[in-house]
Coordinates of C-alpha atoms in Angstrom, one line a residue:
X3 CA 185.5 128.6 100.8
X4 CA 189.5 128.5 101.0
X5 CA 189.4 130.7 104.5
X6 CA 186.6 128.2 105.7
X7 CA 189.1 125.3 105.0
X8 CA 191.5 126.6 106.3
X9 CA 189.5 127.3 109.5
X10 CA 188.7 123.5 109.6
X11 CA 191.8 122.2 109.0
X12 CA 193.2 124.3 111.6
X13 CA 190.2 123.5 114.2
X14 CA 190.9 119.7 113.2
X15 CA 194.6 120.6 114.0
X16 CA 194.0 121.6 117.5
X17 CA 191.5 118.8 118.4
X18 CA 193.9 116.2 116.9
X19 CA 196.7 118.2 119.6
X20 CA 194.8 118.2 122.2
X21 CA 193.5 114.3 121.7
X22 CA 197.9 113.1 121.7
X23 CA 198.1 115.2 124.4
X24 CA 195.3 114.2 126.4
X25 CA 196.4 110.2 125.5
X26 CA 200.3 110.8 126.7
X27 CA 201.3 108.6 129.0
X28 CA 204.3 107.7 131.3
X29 CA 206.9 105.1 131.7
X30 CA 208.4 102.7 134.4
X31 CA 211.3 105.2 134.5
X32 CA 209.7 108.6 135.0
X33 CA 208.7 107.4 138.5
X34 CA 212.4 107.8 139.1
X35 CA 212.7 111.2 136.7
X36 CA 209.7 113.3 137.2
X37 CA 210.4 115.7 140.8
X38 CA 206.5 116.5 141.7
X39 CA 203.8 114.0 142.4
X40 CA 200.5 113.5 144.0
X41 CA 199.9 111.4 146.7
X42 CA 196.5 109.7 147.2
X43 CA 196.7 108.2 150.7
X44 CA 196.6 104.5 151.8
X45 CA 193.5 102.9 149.9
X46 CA 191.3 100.0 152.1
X47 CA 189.3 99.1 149.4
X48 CA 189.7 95.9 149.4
X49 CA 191.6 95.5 152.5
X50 CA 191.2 92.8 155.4
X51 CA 192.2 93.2 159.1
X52 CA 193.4 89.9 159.8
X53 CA 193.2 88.4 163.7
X54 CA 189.9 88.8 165.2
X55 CA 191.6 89.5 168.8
X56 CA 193.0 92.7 167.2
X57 CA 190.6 93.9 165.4
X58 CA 186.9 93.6 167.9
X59 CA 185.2 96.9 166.3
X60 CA 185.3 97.2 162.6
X61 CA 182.9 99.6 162.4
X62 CA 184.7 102.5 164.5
X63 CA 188.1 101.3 162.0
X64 CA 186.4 102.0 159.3
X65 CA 184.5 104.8 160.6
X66 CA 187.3 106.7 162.2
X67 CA 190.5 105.0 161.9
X68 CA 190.6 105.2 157.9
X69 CA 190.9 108.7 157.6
X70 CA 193.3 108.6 160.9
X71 CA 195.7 106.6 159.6
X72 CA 195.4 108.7 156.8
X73 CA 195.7 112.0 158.1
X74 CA 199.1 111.5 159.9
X75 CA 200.7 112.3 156.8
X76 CA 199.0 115.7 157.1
X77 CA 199.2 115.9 160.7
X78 CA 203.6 114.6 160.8
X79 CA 204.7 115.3 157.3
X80 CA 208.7 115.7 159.1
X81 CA 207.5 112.0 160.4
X82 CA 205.6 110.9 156.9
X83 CA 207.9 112.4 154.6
X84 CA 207.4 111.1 151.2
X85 CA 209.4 113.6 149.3
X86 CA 212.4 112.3 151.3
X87 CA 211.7 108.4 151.1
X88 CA 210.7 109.4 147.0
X89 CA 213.4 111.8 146.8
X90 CA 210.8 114.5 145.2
X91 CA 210.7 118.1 144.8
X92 CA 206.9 118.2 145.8
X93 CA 204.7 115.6 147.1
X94 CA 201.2 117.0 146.6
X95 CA 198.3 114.9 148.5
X96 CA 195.1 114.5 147.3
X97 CA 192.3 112.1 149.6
X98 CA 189.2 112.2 148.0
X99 CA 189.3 109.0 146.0
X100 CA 190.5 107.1 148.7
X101 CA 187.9 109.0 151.1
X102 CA 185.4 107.3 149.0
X103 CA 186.5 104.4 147.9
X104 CA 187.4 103.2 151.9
X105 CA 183.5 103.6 152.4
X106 CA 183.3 100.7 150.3
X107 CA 184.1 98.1 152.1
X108 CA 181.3 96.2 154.7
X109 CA 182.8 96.6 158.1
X110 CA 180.6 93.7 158.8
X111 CA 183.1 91.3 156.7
X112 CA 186.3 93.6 157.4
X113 CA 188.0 91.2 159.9
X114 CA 189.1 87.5 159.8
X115 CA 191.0 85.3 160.8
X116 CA 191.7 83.5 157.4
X117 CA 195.3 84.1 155.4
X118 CA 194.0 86.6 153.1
X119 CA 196.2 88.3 150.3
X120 CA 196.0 89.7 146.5
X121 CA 198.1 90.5 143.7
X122 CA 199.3 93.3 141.0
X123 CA 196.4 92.0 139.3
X124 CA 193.8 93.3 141.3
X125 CA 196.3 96.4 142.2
X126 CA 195.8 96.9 138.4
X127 CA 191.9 97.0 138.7
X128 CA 191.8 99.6 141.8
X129 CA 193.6 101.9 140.0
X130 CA 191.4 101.5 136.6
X131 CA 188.5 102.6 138.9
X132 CA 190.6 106.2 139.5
X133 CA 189.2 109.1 138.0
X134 CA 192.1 111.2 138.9
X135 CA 191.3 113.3 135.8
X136 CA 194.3 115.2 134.9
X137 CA 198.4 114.8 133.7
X138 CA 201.0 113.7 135.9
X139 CA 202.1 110.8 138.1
X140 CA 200.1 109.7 141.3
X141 CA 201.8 107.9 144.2
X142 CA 198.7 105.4 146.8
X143 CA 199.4 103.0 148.9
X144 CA 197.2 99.8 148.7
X145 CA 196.6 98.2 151.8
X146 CA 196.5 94.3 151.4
X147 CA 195.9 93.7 155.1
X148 CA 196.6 94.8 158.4
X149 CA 197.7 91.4 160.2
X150 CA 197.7 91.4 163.9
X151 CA 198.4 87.2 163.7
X152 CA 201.6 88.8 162.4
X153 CA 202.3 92.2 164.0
X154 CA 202.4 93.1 159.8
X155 CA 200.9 95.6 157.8
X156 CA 201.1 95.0 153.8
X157 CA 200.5 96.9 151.4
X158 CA 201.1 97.3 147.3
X159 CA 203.1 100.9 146.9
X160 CA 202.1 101.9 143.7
X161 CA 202.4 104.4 141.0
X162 CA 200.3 105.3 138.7
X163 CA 199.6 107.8 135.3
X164 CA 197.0 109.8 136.4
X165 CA 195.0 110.7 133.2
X166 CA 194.9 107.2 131.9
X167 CA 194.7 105.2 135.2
X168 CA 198.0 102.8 134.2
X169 CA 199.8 101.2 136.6
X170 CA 203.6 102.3 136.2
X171 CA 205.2 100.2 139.5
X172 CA 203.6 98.4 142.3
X173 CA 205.8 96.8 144.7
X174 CA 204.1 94.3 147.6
X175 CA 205.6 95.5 150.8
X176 CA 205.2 94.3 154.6
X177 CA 206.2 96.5 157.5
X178 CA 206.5 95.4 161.5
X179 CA 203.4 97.3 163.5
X180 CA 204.3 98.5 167.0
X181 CA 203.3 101.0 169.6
X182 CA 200.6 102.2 172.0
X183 CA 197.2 102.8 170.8
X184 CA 195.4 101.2 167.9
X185 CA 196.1 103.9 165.4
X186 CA 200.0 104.3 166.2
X187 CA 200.2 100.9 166.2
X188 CA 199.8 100.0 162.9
X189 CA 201.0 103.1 161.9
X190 CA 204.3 102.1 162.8
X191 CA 203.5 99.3 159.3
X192 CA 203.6 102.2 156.7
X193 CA 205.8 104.2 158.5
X194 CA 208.6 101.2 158.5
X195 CA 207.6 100.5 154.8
X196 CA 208.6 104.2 154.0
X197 CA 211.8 103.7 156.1
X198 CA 213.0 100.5 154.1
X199 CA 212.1 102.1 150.6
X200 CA 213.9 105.2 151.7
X201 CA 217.2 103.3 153.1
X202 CA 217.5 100.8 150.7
X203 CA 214.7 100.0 148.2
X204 CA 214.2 102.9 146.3
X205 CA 217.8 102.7 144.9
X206 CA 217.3 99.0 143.8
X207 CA 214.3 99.6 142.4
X208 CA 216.2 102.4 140.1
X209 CA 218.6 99.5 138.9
X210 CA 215.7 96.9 138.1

């Protein structure tokens, strides 16, 4: 009777360890401390392409120039280099949530020519639907919209605890599109987004 006790407090022991575990979560300030991090990609969820003139066949975007855009970082990580901009030991990437998720949208309702934005509010709700399933601290980039109107892409970069799908930052972010071709052309947004965190706001965002 005593060694089954035992045997049950210890079992309860272990479950009870593996629960706190399983619950720990990060802070605002280990984005800055912990060195390795996974990278989910650029999310289109619930992204608009705004400026009909730029954007004439949403269904070839959607189809093909999703996983484009996303594979640059793949294809040019010396280019893409979020270890740098993040100042990380590793940058691990990880696409199949956001390979999913940008099949969500209706390419049918993708484009307008309305002022469209959102805020950390619904940032907080698209990373809630994440089943990243595991410890650690995961890096996406939310795209708000691509605006050809504006020659801007914007975005939410965001971090987030992984095993309990909490938002830890998520700064709004705009950068200038440029160059030839549709996918290098806006491109160019999150590559100069990744150019002003790296030169200047990853060091203020330290001091907040």
């Amino acid at each position: 009777m005593f060694i089954a006790m035992k045997k049950i407090v210890l079992l309860s022991a272990i479950v009870f360890a593996f629960s706190f575990a399983a619950k720990s979560q990060y802070t605002k300030a280990d984005v800055f401390k912990v060195k390795d991090i996974t990278f989910y990609g650029l999310d289109f969820s619930n992204a608009m392409l705004v400026g009909s003139e730029g954007f004439t066949d949403p269904y070839v975007i959607q189809e093909q120039f999703f996983s484009s855009w996303n594979n640059l970082f793949i294809a040019e990580p010396d280019k893409y280099n979020l270890a740098e901009v993040f100042e990380k030991s590793n940058v691990a990437t990880n696409f199949d949530i956001v390979t999913e998720r940008n099949a969500m949208p209706d390419p049918g309702e993708l484009v307008t020519d309305e002022p469209y934005s959102f805020g950390a509010d619904v940032v907080s709700d698209i990373i809630a639907e994440y089943d990243a399933g595991e410890e650690g601290i995961g890096l996406v980039f939310i795209i708000e919209s691509f605006n050809k109107t504006a020659e801007t892409g914007y975005m939410w970069v965001t971090f987030f605890d992984k095993s309990t799908g909490e938002v830890l930052l998520a700064k709004h972010m705009a950068g200038d599109a440029g160059g030839f071709g549709l996918r290098n052309y806006w491109a160019k947004s999150y590559y100069n987004v990744m150019k002003d965190i790296g030169k200047k706001e990853w060091k203020a965002w330290k001091s907040e």
